[in-house]
Short mmCIF file of C-alpha atoms in Angstrom, two decimals:
data_model
loop_
_atom_site.label_atom_id
_atom_site.label_comp_id
_atom_site.label_asym_id
_atom_site.label_seq_id
_atom_site.Cartn_x
_atom_site.Cartn_y
_atom_site.Cartn_z
CA UNK A 6 -29.94 -9.36 74.04
CA UNK A 7 -30.92 -8.86 77.72
CA UNK A 8 -33.03 -6.27 79.35
CA UNK A 9 -32.55 -6.25 83.18
CA UNK A 10 -35.78 -6.22 85.20
CA UNK A 11 -36.43 -2.76 86.70
CA UNK A 12 -36.69 -1.77 90.24
CA UNK A 13 -38.59 1.39 89.67
CA UNK A 14 -41.68 2.25 87.84
CA UNK A 15 -40.14 4.14 85.09
CA UNK A 16 -36.43 3.66 83.82
CA UNK A 17 -34.45 3.61 80.63
CA UNK A 18 -33.84 0.28 78.98
CA UNK A 19 -30.34 -1.04 78.81
CA UNK A 20 -29.57 -3.08 75.72
CA UNK A 21 -26.43 -5.27 75.57
CA UNK A 22 -24.81 -7.58 73.01
CA UNK A 23 -23.05 -11.05 73.49
CA UNK A 24 -19.39 -11.10 72.97
CA UNK A 25 -18.39 -12.98 69.78
CA UNK A 26 -14.70 -13.32 69.97
CA UNK A 27 -14.14 -15.78 67.09
CA UNK A 28 -11.51 -14.42 64.61
CA UNK A 29 -13.95 -15.51 61.82
CA UNK A 30 -16.90 -13.58 63.27
CA UNK A 31 -14.87 -10.62 64.70
CA UNK A 32 -15.91 -9.15 68.03
CA UNK A 33 -19.05 -7.49 68.80
CA UNK A 34 -18.57 -5.30 71.92
CA UNK A 35 -21.04 -4.95 74.73
CA UNK A 36 -23.51 -2.24 74.06
CA UNK A 37 -24.61 -0.74 77.37
CA UNK A 38 -27.32 1.66 76.51
CA UNK A 39 -26.54 2.90 72.93
CA UNK A 40 -22.92 2.80 72.69
CA UNK A 41 -21.44 1.86 69.38
CA UNK A 42 -20.82 -1.77 68.67
CA UNK A 43 -17.96 -0.92 66.27
CA UNK A 44 -14.60 -0.04 67.89
CA UNK A 45 -13.45 3.45 67.06
CA UNK A 46 -16.75 4.40 65.57
CA UNK A 47 -18.91 7.23 67.08
CA UNK A 48 -22.13 5.96 68.67
CA UNK A 49 -25.20 6.41 66.42
CA UNK A 50 -27.30 9.19 67.80
CA UNK A 51 -30.36 7.10 68.44
CA UNK A 52 -32.32 6.51 71.62
CA UNK A 53 -34.49 3.91 73.03
CA UNK A 54 -36.98 4.63 75.87
CA UNK A 55 -38.97 2.10 77.69
CA UNK A 56 -41.78 2.65 79.97
CA UNK A 57 -42.41 0.14 82.71
CA UNK A 58 -45.48 -0.53 84.61
CA UNK A 59 -44.44 -3.33 87.01
CA UNK A 60 -41.17 -4.34 88.82
CA UNK A 61 -41.93 -7.95 89.13
CA UNK A 62 -39.02 -9.94 87.47
CA UNK A 63 -39.69 -12.71 85.08
CA UNK A 64 -38.94 -16.30 86.00
CA UNK A 65 -36.48 -18.15 83.73
CA UNK A 66 -37.24 -15.84 80.79
CA UNK A 67 -34.80 -13.84 78.79
CA UNK A 68 -37.32 -10.83 78.81
CA UNK A 69 -39.21 -9.66 81.98
CA UNK A 70 -42.91 -9.75 82.37
CA UNK A 71 -42.87 -5.96 82.73
CA UNK A 72 -44.98 -4.03 80.28
CA UNK A 73 -42.98 -1.29 78.49
CA UNK A 74 -43.10 0.47 75.24
CA UNK A 75 -40.25 1.04 72.85
CA UNK A 76 -39.70 4.23 71.10
CA UNK A 77 -37.30 4.85 68.34
CA UNK A 78 -35.80 8.31 67.54
CA UNK A 79 -33.37 9.24 65.00
CA UNK A 80 -31.11 12.37 64.71
CA UNK A 81 -32.83 15.62 63.67
CA UNK A 82 -29.80 17.13 62.15
CA UNK A 83 -29.07 16.69 58.43
CA UNK A 84 -26.17 14.72 57.13
CA UNK A 85 -24.82 14.04 53.72
CA UNK A 86 -26.17 10.79 52.30
CA UNK A 87 -23.95 8.17 50.66
CA UNK A 88 -24.49 6.75 47.04
CA UNK A 89 -26.97 3.92 47.04
CA UNK A 90 -26.42 1.62 44.08
CA UNK A 91 -29.50 0.27 42.35
CA UNK A 92 -29.90 -3.41 41.28
CA UNK A 93 -32.76 -4.71 39.24
CA UNK A 94 -34.38 -8.20 40.04
CA UNK A 95 -34.94 -10.45 37.22
CA UNK A 96 -38.29 -12.22 36.45
CA UNK A 97 -38.34 -15.44 38.44
CA UNK A 98 -38.58 -17.75 35.55
CA UNK A 99 -35.67 -16.30 33.60
CA UNK A 100 -34.33 -19.98 33.66
CA UNK A 101 -37.02 -22.50 32.65
CA UNK A 102 -37.84 -25.60 34.49
CA UNK A 103 -35.33 -27.50 32.40
CA UNK A 104 -32.41 -25.30 33.58
CA UNK A 105 -32.22 -23.24 30.31
CA UNK A 106 -31.87 -19.54 30.14
CA UNK A 107 -34.93 -18.04 28.36
CA UNK A 108 -34.95 -15.41 25.58
CA UNK A 109 -31.28 -14.65 25.38
CA UNK A 110 -31.65 -11.83 22.94
CA UNK A 111 -34.09 -10.12 25.06
CA UNK A 112 -32.02 -10.50 28.12
CA UNK A 113 -28.92 -9.19 26.29
CA UNK A 114 -30.82 -6.10 25.13
CA UNK A 115 -32.12 -5.72 28.62
CA UNK A 116 -28.69 -5.83 30.27
CA UNK A 117 -27.49 -3.30 27.77
CA UNK A 118 -30.19 -0.94 28.73
CA UNK A 119 -29.58 -1.38 32.50
CA UNK A 120 -25.88 -0.80 31.95
CA UNK A 121 -26.57 2.44 29.91
CA UNK A 122 -28.93 3.68 32.65
CA UNK A 123 -26.38 3.46 35.48
CA UNK A 124 -27.83 0.39 37.18
CA UNK A 125 -25.26 -1.34 39.35
CA UNK A 126 -26.35 -4.92 38.63
CA UNK A 127 -29.00 -7.48 38.71
CA UNK A 128 -30.58 -9.85 41.30
CA UNK A 129 -31.40 -13.39 40.13
CA UNK A 130 -32.91 -16.21 42.06
CA UNK A 131 -31.29 -19.43 41.82
CA UNK A 132 -33.97 -21.85 42.34
CA UNK A 133 -33.47 -25.14 44.21
CA UNK A 134 -36.34 -26.92 42.21
CA UNK A 135 -34.65 -26.17 39.02
CA UNK A 136 -30.87 -26.78 39.77
CA UNK A 137 -31.28 -29.99 41.82
CA UNK A 138 -34.47 -31.17 40.14
CA UNK A 139 -33.06 -34.63 38.78
CA UNK A 140 -32.04 -36.00 42.16
CA UNK A 141 -29.90 -35.49 45.33
CA UNK A 142 -26.61 -33.74 44.63
CA UNK A 143 -27.35 -33.65 40.76
CA UNK A 144 -26.90 -29.98 40.04
CA UNK A 145 -27.49 -28.26 36.75
CA UNK A 146 -26.22 -24.64 36.74
CA UNK A 147 -26.17 -24.12 32.97
CA UNK A 148 -28.88 -21.52 32.71
CA UNK A 149 -27.51 -19.43 35.68
CA UNK A 150 -24.04 -19.68 34.36
CA UNK A 151 -25.23 -18.12 31.13
CA UNK A 152 -26.90 -15.29 33.04
CA UNK A 153 -23.95 -14.55 35.20
CA UNK A 154 -21.60 -14.59 32.27
CA UNK A 155 -23.89 -12.22 30.28
CA UNK A 156 -24.21 -9.78 33.01
CA UNK A 157 -20.37 -9.83 33.32
CA UNK A 158 -19.97 -9.00 29.66
CA UNK A 159 -22.23 -5.98 30.16
CA UNK A 160 -20.40 -4.81 33.23
CA UNK A 161 -23.19 -5.62 35.52
CA UNK A 162 -22.63 -7.08 39.08
CA UNK A 163 -24.84 -9.94 40.21
CA UNK A 164 -26.58 -10.77 43.45
CA UNK A 165 -27.61 -14.45 43.62
CA UNK A 166 -30.45 -15.60 45.77
CA UNK A 167 -30.20 -19.26 47.12
CA UNK A 168 -33.89 -19.87 46.56
CA UNK A 169 -34.75 -22.96 48.69
CA UNK A 170 -38.54 -22.07 48.51
CA UNK A 171 -41.49 -22.71 46.12
CA UNK A 172 -42.49 -20.01 43.65
CA UNK A 173 -46.20 -19.78 42.75
CA UNK A 174 -49.29 -21.51 43.90
CA UNK A 175 -49.48 -24.55 41.65
CA UNK A 176 -48.79 -25.98 38.23
CA UNK A 177 -51.52 -23.61 36.53
CA UNK A 178 -49.73 -20.54 38.03
CA UNK A 179 -47.16 -18.67 35.96
CA UNK A 180 -44.44 -18.73 37.09
CA UNK A 181 -44.51 -22.01 38.89
CA UNK A 182 -41.35 -23.51 40.37
CA UNK A 183 -41.90 -26.17 42.97
CA UNK A 184 -39.42 -27.71 45.37
CA UNK A 185 -37.25 -30.60 43.73
CA UNK A 186 -39.48 -33.41 42.87
CA UNK A 187 -37.52 -35.80 44.98
CA UNK A 188 -38.02 -33.47 47.95
CA UNK A 189 -41.87 -33.47 47.34
CA UNK A 190 -41.62 -37.38 47.33
CA UNK A 191 -40.04 -37.37 50.83
CA UNK A 192 -42.66 -34.92 52.10
CA UNK A 193 -45.36 -37.24 50.73
CA UNK A 194 -43.75 -40.05 52.62
CA UNK A 195 -43.40 -37.96 55.67
CA UNK A 196 -46.01 -35.08 55.70
CA UNK A 197 -44.55 -33.71 58.88
CA UNK A 198 -41.73 -32.33 56.83
CA UNK A 199 -44.13 -29.55 55.84
CA UNK A 200 -45.30 -26.86 58.04
CA UNK A 201 -48.84 -27.31 59.59
CA UNK A 202 -51.37 -25.17 61.21
CA UNK A 203 -53.91 -26.16 63.97
CA UNK A 204 -56.42 -27.22 61.23
CA UNK A 205 -53.81 -29.69 59.70
CA UNK A 206 -53.37 -27.75 56.59
CA UNK A 207 -50.00 -28.36 55.20
CA UNK A 208 -47.74 -25.74 53.51
CA UNK A 209 -45.25 -26.89 50.85
CA UNK A 210 -43.40 -23.63 50.16
CA UNK A 211 -40.60 -24.45 52.51
CA UNK A 212 -39.55 -27.34 54.54
CA UNK A 213 -40.54 -27.13 58.24
CA UNK A 214 -37.55 -25.85 60.19
CA UNK A 215 -38.52 -28.43 62.81
CA UNK A 216 -36.75 -30.98 60.90
CA UNK A 217 -33.65 -28.75 60.27
CA UNK A 218 -30.99 -31.24 61.53
CA UNK A 219 -32.95 -34.52 60.97
CA UNK A 220 -31.56 -36.81 58.15
CA UNK A 221 -34.99 -37.07 56.47
CA UNK A 222 -33.85 -36.18 52.93
CA UNK A 223 -32.53 -39.44 51.77
CA UNK A 224 -29.94 -39.56 54.58
CA UNK A 225 -29.23 -35.77 54.60
CA UNK A 226 -30.88 -33.10 56.72
CA UNK A 227 -32.34 -29.94 55.23
CA UNK A 228 -29.52 -27.86 56.57
CA UNK A 229 -26.96 -30.25 54.89
CA UNK A 230 -28.97 -30.08 51.55
CA UNK A 231 -28.97 -26.33 51.65
CA UNK A 232 -25.21 -26.34 52.53
CA UNK A 233 -24.38 -28.78 49.61
CA UNK A 234 -26.30 -26.76 47.31
CA UNK A 235 -24.26 -23.46 48.23
CA UNK A 236 -21.09 -25.46 48.17
CA UNK A 237 -21.58 -26.74 44.73
CA UNK A 238 -22.73 -23.21 43.64
CA UNK A 239 -19.39 -21.87 45.07
CA UNK A 240 -17.39 -24.45 43.06
CA UNK A 241 -19.22 -23.78 39.73
CA UNK A 242 -19.13 -19.95 40.05
CA UNK A 243 -15.74 -19.70 41.63
CA UNK A 244 -14.26 -17.53 38.91
CA UNK A 245 -17.24 -15.08 39.30
CA UNK A 246 -17.25 -14.82 42.89
CA UNK A 247 -16.17 -11.33 44.19
CA UNK A 248 -15.75 -10.21 40.64
CA UNK A 249 -19.16 -10.40 38.87
CA UNK A 250 -21.10 -12.01 41.75
CA UNK A 251 -20.84 -9.53 44.64
CA UNK A 252 -23.65 -10.71 46.82
CA UNK A 253 -25.23 -13.84 47.91
CA UNK A 254 -28.79 -13.87 49.63
CA UNK A 255 -29.47 -16.95 51.56
CA UNK A 256 -33.15 -18.08 51.41
CA UNK A 257 -34.37 -18.77 54.87
CA UNK A 258 -38.15 -19.43 54.48
CA UNK A 259 -41.27 -18.83 52.28
CA UNK A 260 -40.47 -16.17 49.50
CA UNK A 261 -36.81 -16.43 50.68
CA UNK A 262 -37.68 -14.52 53.90
CA UNK A 263 -36.77 -15.58 57.47
CA UNK A 264 -40.32 -16.32 58.63
CA UNK A 265 -43.00 -18.92 59.07
CA UNK A 266 -45.63 -19.25 56.25
CA UNK A 267 -48.37 -18.00 58.56
CA UNK A 268 -50.07 -16.62 55.46
CA UNK A 269 -49.52 -18.01 51.99
CA UNK A 270 -46.87 -15.85 50.09
CA UNK A 271 -49.11 -14.98 47.20
CA UNK A 272 -51.35 -13.32 49.68
CA UNK A 273 -48.69 -11.44 51.28
CA UNK A 274 -47.51 -10.16 47.95
CA UNK A 275 -50.93 -9.21 46.53
CA UNK A 276 -51.58 -5.52 46.26
CA UNK A 277 -55.23 -5.97 47.46
CA UNK A 278 -54.50 -8.61 49.92
CA UNK A 279 -56.50 -8.89 53.29
CA UNK A 280 -54.59 -8.25 56.27
CA UNK A 281 -54.89 -11.56 58.00
CA UNK A 282 -53.85 -12.42 61.52
CA UNK A 283 -52.08 -15.60 60.21
CA UNK A 284 -51.91 -19.12 61.69
CA UNK A 285 -49.17 -20.32 63.92
CA UNK A 286 -47.20 -23.08 62.15
CA UNK A 287 -46.11 -25.32 65.02
CA UNK A 288 -48.27 -28.52 64.41
CA UNK A 289 -46.01 -30.86 62.56
CA UNK A 290 -44.73 -33.60 64.87
CA UNK A 291 -40.99 -32.22 64.87
CA UNK A 292 -42.25 -28.70 65.95
CA UNK A 293 -44.58 -30.25 68.57
CA UNK A 294 -41.69 -32.46 69.83
CA UNK A 295 -39.47 -29.40 70.45
CA UNK A 296 -42.39 -27.52 72.15
CA UNK A 297 -43.20 -30.26 74.33
CA UNK A 298 -39.57 -30.63 75.45
CA UNK A 299 -39.35 -26.97 76.27
CA UNK A 300 -42.68 -27.14 78.22
CA UNK A 301 -41.45 -30.12 80.18
CA UNK A 302 -38.09 -28.51 80.99
CA UNK A 303 -39.81 -25.79 82.87
CA UNK A 304 -42.33 -28.02 84.44
CA UNK A 305 -45.42 -27.02 82.45
CA UNK A 306 -46.27 -29.99 80.35
CA UNK A 307 -49.62 -28.55 79.60
CA UNK A 308 -48.06 -25.69 77.56
CA UNK A 309 -46.45 -28.17 75.14
CA UNK A 310 -49.51 -29.67 73.55
CA UNK A 311 -49.90 -27.11 70.65
CA UNK A 312 -50.26 -23.52 69.83
CA UNK A 313 -52.09 -20.78 71.75
CA UNK A 314 -55.85 -21.16 72.30
CA UNK A 315 -58.10 -18.28 71.48
CA UNK A 316 -56.03 -17.08 68.48
CA UNK A 317 -59.12 -16.62 66.35
CA UNK A 318 -59.15 -17.15 62.75
CA UNK A 319 -57.28 -15.48 59.76
CA UNK A 320 -59.80 -12.77 59.13
CA UNK A 321 -60.80 -12.01 62.63
CA UNK A 322 -60.22 -8.60 64.38
CA UNK A 323 -57.57 -9.23 66.89
CA UNK A 324 -59.45 -7.29 69.60
CA UNK A 325 -62.10 -10.18 69.17
CA UNK A 326 -59.66 -12.91 70.13
CA UNK A 327 -58.60 -13.77 73.67
CA UNK A 328 -54.93 -14.20 72.66
CA UNK A 329 -54.22 -11.14 70.57
CA UNK A 330 -56.48 -8.57 72.05
CA UNK A 331 -54.72 -5.58 73.87
CA UNK A 332 -54.95 -7.39 77.36
CA UNK A 333 -54.85 -10.93 75.87
CA UNK A 334 -53.02 -13.88 76.87
CA UNK A 335 -50.00 -13.08 74.52
CA UNK A 336 -48.85 -10.90 77.47
CA UNK A 337 -49.10 -13.67 80.12
CA UNK A 338 -46.49 -16.15 81.30
CA UNK A 339 -47.79 -18.68 78.93
CA UNK A 340 -47.89 -16.39 76.05
CA UNK A 341 -44.21 -15.21 76.70
CA UNK A 342 -43.18 -18.82 77.07
CA UNK A 343 -44.78 -19.86 73.69
CA UNK A 344 -43.62 -16.75 71.54
CA UNK A 345 -40.10 -17.01 72.99
CA UNK A 346 -40.09 -20.58 71.91
CA UNK A 347 -41.74 -19.94 68.52
CA UNK A 348 -39.55 -16.92 67.56
CA UNK A 349 -36.44 -18.62 69.07
CA UNK A 350 -36.83 -21.57 66.67
CA UNK A 351 -37.03 -19.24 63.78
CA UNK A 352 -33.94 -17.35 65.05
CA UNK A 353 -32.08 -20.66 65.43
CA UNK A 354 -32.99 -21.62 61.93
CA UNK A 355 -31.52 -18.38 60.53
CA UNK A 356 -28.39 -18.75 62.64
CA UNK A 357 -27.78 -22.36 61.15
CA UNK A 358 -28.02 -21.03 57.68
CA UNK A 359 -25.79 -17.98 58.47
CA UNK A 360 -23.19 -20.22 59.96
CA UNK A 361 -23.30 -22.51 57.00
CA UNK A 362 -23.08 -19.76 54.36
CA UNK A 363 -20.35 -17.99 56.29
CA UNK A 364 -18.30 -21.16 56.18
CA UNK A 365 -18.95 -21.80 52.56
CA UNK A 366 -18.32 -18.45 51.14
CA UNK A 367 -15.54 -17.23 53.56
CA UNK A 368 -12.80 -15.53 51.59
CA UNK A 369 -14.60 -15.50 48.38
CA UNK A 370 -15.18 -11.66 48.43
CA UNK A 371 -18.96 -11.79 48.26
CA UNK A 372 -21.29 -9.97 50.62
CA UNK A 373 -23.86 -12.09 52.27
CA UNK A 374 -27.29 -11.10 53.11
CA UNK A 375 -30.66 -12.33 54.52
CA UNK A 376 -34.12 -11.08 54.21
CA UNK A 377 -36.88 -10.21 56.66
CA UNK A 378 -40.53 -9.89 55.86
CA UNK A 379 -42.24 -6.62 55.95
CA UNK A 380 -45.43 -7.51 57.84
CA UNK A 381 -46.74 -4.14 58.79
CA UNK A 382 -50.51 -4.75 59.07
CA UNK A 383 -51.72 -4.60 62.82
CA UNK A 384 -48.40 -2.95 63.45
CA UNK A 385 -50.06 -0.24 65.51
CA UNK A 386 -51.82 -2.74 67.91
CA UNK A 387 -50.24 -3.74 71.24
CA UNK A 388 -49.81 -7.43 70.16
CA UNK A 389 -48.80 -7.18 66.51
CA UNK A 390 -50.62 -10.52 65.76
CA UNK A 391 -49.49 -10.87 62.12
CA UNK A 392 -45.82 -10.47 63.18
CA UNK A 393 -46.23 -12.92 65.95
CA UNK A 394 -47.69 -15.72 63.77
CA UNK A 395 -44.91 -15.15 61.22
CA UNK A 396 -42.29 -15.70 64.02
CA UNK A 397 -41.33 -12.12 64.77
CA UNK A 398 -41.82 -11.71 68.66
CA UNK A 399 -42.40 -7.93 68.14
CA UNK A 400 -44.93 -6.17 70.29
CA UNK A 401 -45.60 -2.90 71.95
CA UNK A 402 -43.11 -3.89 74.77
CA UNK A 403 -40.54 -5.94 72.93
CA UNK A 404 -38.25 -5.51 69.95
CA UNK A 405 -38.47 -8.51 67.89
CA UNK A 406 -36.17 -7.35 65.11
CA UNK A 407 -33.06 -6.44 67.08
CA UNK A 408 -32.27 -10.13 67.84
CA UNK A 409 -32.39 -10.88 64.18
CA UNK A 410 -29.98 -8.04 63.42
CA UNK A 411 -27.72 -9.19 66.11
CA UNK A 412 -27.36 -12.66 64.61
CA UNK A 413 -26.70 -10.99 61.15
CA UNK A 414 -24.11 -8.75 62.67
CA UNK A 415 -22.42 -11.72 64.05
CA UNK A 416 -21.76 -13.06 60.69
CA UNK A 417 -21.30 -9.70 58.95
CA UNK A 418 -24.46 -10.17 56.85
CA UNK A 419 -26.51 -7.51 55.28
CA UNK A 420 -30.23 -7.07 56.19
CA UNK A 421 -32.67 -7.07 53.30
CA UNK A 422 -36.21 -5.98 53.51
CA UNK A 423 -39.03 -4.73 51.30
CA UNK A 424 -41.63 -1.97 51.88
CA UNK A 425 -39.43 0.95 51.09
CA UNK A 426 -41.90 2.44 48.75
CA UNK A 427 -45.11 2.23 50.87
CA UNK A 428 -46.62 5.12 52.82
CA UNK A 429 -48.83 4.92 55.78
CA UNK A 430 -51.52 6.92 53.98
CA UNK A 431 -51.76 4.14 51.25
CA UNK A 432 -52.65 1.52 53.83
CA UNK A 433 -55.05 3.35 56.03
CA UNK A 434 -58.00 2.53 54.01
CA UNK A 435 -57.30 -1.17 53.91
CA UNK A 436 -56.12 -1.69 57.58
CA UNK A 437 -56.21 1.42 60.00
CA UNK A 438 -53.65 -0.18 62.35
CA UNK A 439 -51.18 -0.74 59.58
CA UNK A 440 -47.91 1.23 59.67
CA UNK A 441 -45.28 0.39 56.84
CA UNK A 442 -43.31 3.31 57.80
CA UNK A 443 -43.42 2.64 61.54
CA UNK A 444 -42.21 -0.91 60.76
CA UNK A 445 -39.57 0.17 58.41
CA UNK A 446 -38.27 2.89 61.03
CA UNK A 447 -37.86 0.12 63.63
CA UNK A 448 -36.04 -2.27 61.30
CA UNK A 449 -33.77 0.52 60.23
CA UNK A 450 -33.01 1.42 63.84
CA UNK A 451 -32.01 -2.20 64.49
CA UNK A 452 -29.77 -2.30 61.40
CA UNK A 453 -28.04 0.91 62.49
CA UNK A 454 -27.72 -0.22 66.11
CA UNK A 455 -26.09 -3.28 65.05
CA UNK A 456 -23.78 -1.64 62.62
CA UNK A 457 -25.03 -3.80 59.54
CA UNK A 458 -25.57 -2.90 56.01
CA UNK A 459 -29.11 -2.56 54.46
CA UNK A 460 -30.66 -3.61 51.24
CA UNK A 461 -34.08 -2.12 50.42
CA UNK A 462 -36.79 -3.35 47.99
CA UNK A 463 -40.14 -1.99 46.68
CA UNK A 464 -43.16 -3.78 47.84
CA UNK A 465 -45.13 -3.27 44.68
CA UNK A 466 -43.59 -3.34 41.10
CA UNK A 467 -44.65 0.15 40.18
CA UNK A 468 -42.86 3.13 38.57
CA UNK A 469 -44.93 6.10 39.77
CA UNK A 470 -43.36 9.20 41.10
CA UNK A 471 -44.76 8.97 44.58
CA UNK A 472 -43.36 5.48 45.36
CA UNK A 473 -39.96 6.38 43.98
CA UNK A 474 -39.87 9.49 46.06
CA UNK A 475 -40.78 7.32 49.13
CA UNK A 476 -37.91 5.00 48.41
CA UNK A 477 -35.46 7.88 48.39
CA UNK A 478 -37.07 9.16 51.61
CA UNK A 479 -36.72 5.85 53.32
CA UNK A 480 -33.06 5.23 52.28
CA UNK A 481 -32.03 8.74 53.57
CA UNK A 482 -33.57 7.66 56.96
CA UNK A 483 -30.98 5.07 57.19
CA UNK A 484 -27.93 6.86 55.78
CA UNK A 485 -28.80 9.98 58.01
CA UNK A 486 -28.94 7.80 61.11
CA UNK A 487 -25.45 6.60 60.59
CA UNK A 488 -26.00 3.43 58.67
CA UNK A 489 -23.10 1.46 57.13
CA UNK A 490 -24.01 1.09 53.41
CA UNK A 491 -27.27 1.14 51.52
CA UNK A 492 -28.29 -0.30 48.26
CA UNK A 493 -31.72 -0.99 46.57
CA UNK A 494 -33.17 -3.91 44.53
CA UNK A 495 -35.84 -2.77 42.30
CA UNK A 496 -38.39 -5.73 42.08
CA UNK A 497 -38.78 -6.58 39.06
CA UNK A 498 -37.59 -6.10 35.43
CA UNK A 499 -40.50 -6.36 32.93
CA UNK A 500 -41.59 -4.93 29.69
CA UNK A 501 -43.20 -2.04 31.63
CA UNK A 502 -39.88 -0.91 32.89
CA UNK A 503 -38.62 -0.41 29.26
CA UNK A 504 -41.78 1.74 28.36
CA UNK A 505 -40.61 5.28 27.40
CA UNK A 506 -42.51 7.15 30.22
CA UNK A 507 -41.53 4.54 32.97
CA UNK A 508 -38.02 4.34 31.78
CA UNK A 509 -37.41 8.10 32.00
CA UNK A 510 -38.56 8.03 35.59
CA UNK A 511 -36.45 4.98 36.31
CA UNK A 512 -33.35 6.40 35.14
CA UNK A 513 -33.97 9.60 36.97
CA UNK A 514 -34.58 7.58 40.15
CA UNK A 515 -31.25 5.71 39.57
CA UNK A 516 -29.41 8.98 39.29
CA UNK A 517 -31.02 10.47 42.52
CA UNK A 518 -30.10 7.28 44.45
CA UNK A 519 -26.46 7.58 43.29
CA UNK A 520 -23.87 10.10 43.92
CA UNK A 521 -23.95 12.56 41.06
CA UNK A 522 -20.28 12.45 40.31
CA UNK A 523 -20.15 8.71 40.60
CA UNK A 524 -23.25 8.31 38.41
CA UNK A 525 -21.92 10.58 35.69
CA UNK A 526 -18.43 8.83 35.66
CA UNK A 527 -20.24 5.55 35.35
CA UNK A 528 -22.26 6.60 32.42
CA UNK A 529 -19.36 8.09 30.63
CA UNK A 530 -17.33 4.90 31.06
CA UNK A 531 -20.13 2.71 29.79
CA UNK A 532 -21.09 4.92 27.01
CA UNK A 533 -17.54 4.80 25.73
CA UNK A 534 -17.75 0.85 25.73
CA UNK A 535 -21.33 0.64 24.36
CA UNK A 536 -22.13 0.96 20.77
CA UNK A 537 -24.93 0.08 18.27
CA UNK A 538 -23.51 -0.51 14.88
CA UNK A 539 -20.47 1.83 14.79
CA UNK A 540 -21.95 4.88 16.62
CA UNK A 541 -22.30 5.57 20.29
CA UNK A 542 -25.70 4.40 21.64
CA UNK A 543 -28.25 6.65 23.32
CA UNK A 544 -30.42 5.70 26.18
CA UNK A 545 -33.33 5.84 23.98
CA UNK A 546 -31.85 3.60 21.28
CA UNK A 547 -30.87 1.10 23.99
CA UNK A 548 -34.24 1.17 25.76
CA UNK A 549 -36.18 0.66 22.45
CA UNK A 550 -34.21 -2.30 21.58
CA UNK A 551 -34.83 -3.86 25.01
CA UNK A 552 -38.66 -3.18 24.73
CA UNK A 553 -38.86 -4.49 21.35
CA UNK A 554 -37.53 -7.86 22.41
CA UNK A 555 -40.54 -8.36 24.81
#
């Protein structure tokens, strides 16, 4: 994406795509202003306006130094919304650390209930730490083959998440799924394979992207290890691909999200979490080597010694820091240099994985996706500090999500994001500058502008009426804006889902998300196939059986 430097004090921004002429990747046409990137498709009725305060051009930067504000507007007219199939994410430990499927009877009853309720399918995390636990290239898919086979028998589709990250905080946590032990051994030998902040604290949730292409994992690079894992998955699940397994989500960082571990994942997922600024994760030797090389290239060696000074601490008010405050150094030539490098490394990591996955799963009939974190606290500030430390160069004068959407569009991938169930009013008491709805609106805009499909998820595993209504409202925002296709992953399946009052609300929610005729036809078809003893099963009978197994 390029934004031309303005010659007047107030002009409209011009956004443009890069050409991608590869027959594998299709062609993404130039996008002057807001013209559609899809040949033959009417342009989305969306607008971007930018307010500039300076005409001084940037030197050697993709983005100008000029200060401007981005505004996102969606069409005011009503449009019919498309059906949005609902998937349900399974518990993370559905396969135990020995690779065996847990509680098969309970899982069978649960799948039967989901099928009867009109759910499209399930989402299952395929953990690197379980499958390749015994050594390099020694894969055990047994438990996951059982799950996929069982889902197929009940007519459920499967979305498989290639989970290259850690789950949980430690052995005393439940669930706890570490990286493969042989990976941890290599990280013990070379601590710089782990992300590190300015205090020297190491994070073992995910291998540092600074070593992406370095053969530090017993002769293989991390990208090669991820690729080998996905390739072996393809070979072992080939007969299910495009038939039962219809989606593959590629894990790209902590919690499977394309981001840096600026805050530990358990804090980001906690309902009562504190809204931390986060810490820049650029202090392992491989990240520092890259930073130093970039600084030397532009003749500013002093800029390559580490992350920004004056970034405060995790709990500090951003206005009390010299880097993140409204007129802080984030918006100086140094700040732009560092943030472009930091976010650029993350984007490069994402593209490497997109390219690998596209090569491996090309022609199998599965839809690929990648997940972006919903970091919405401090969103209403100028600097967006929590997003910056996570690797999203998104500020009041720069769109940090459009470049990510462009990369996904290049590889025809779907964008996945959580936060569809959260309202601004819920966050105001915790963090006045938080805006989950504003964040989501921006991300939806990027997806529509790039012509990519969208997967939504709930931020909190709750089944109350307000959160479900918010999901429906958020999904309509995407479809009404001209979005391609939308689906929703409910996170997660648990005993509470099958409690009578929750189940009633959930099945109503599934119906509301789906097209009424399609929903009823699906139910009629499934009920004709489903029976308990010799009689046709009711929802209540099926739900009760699932609940009884927990």
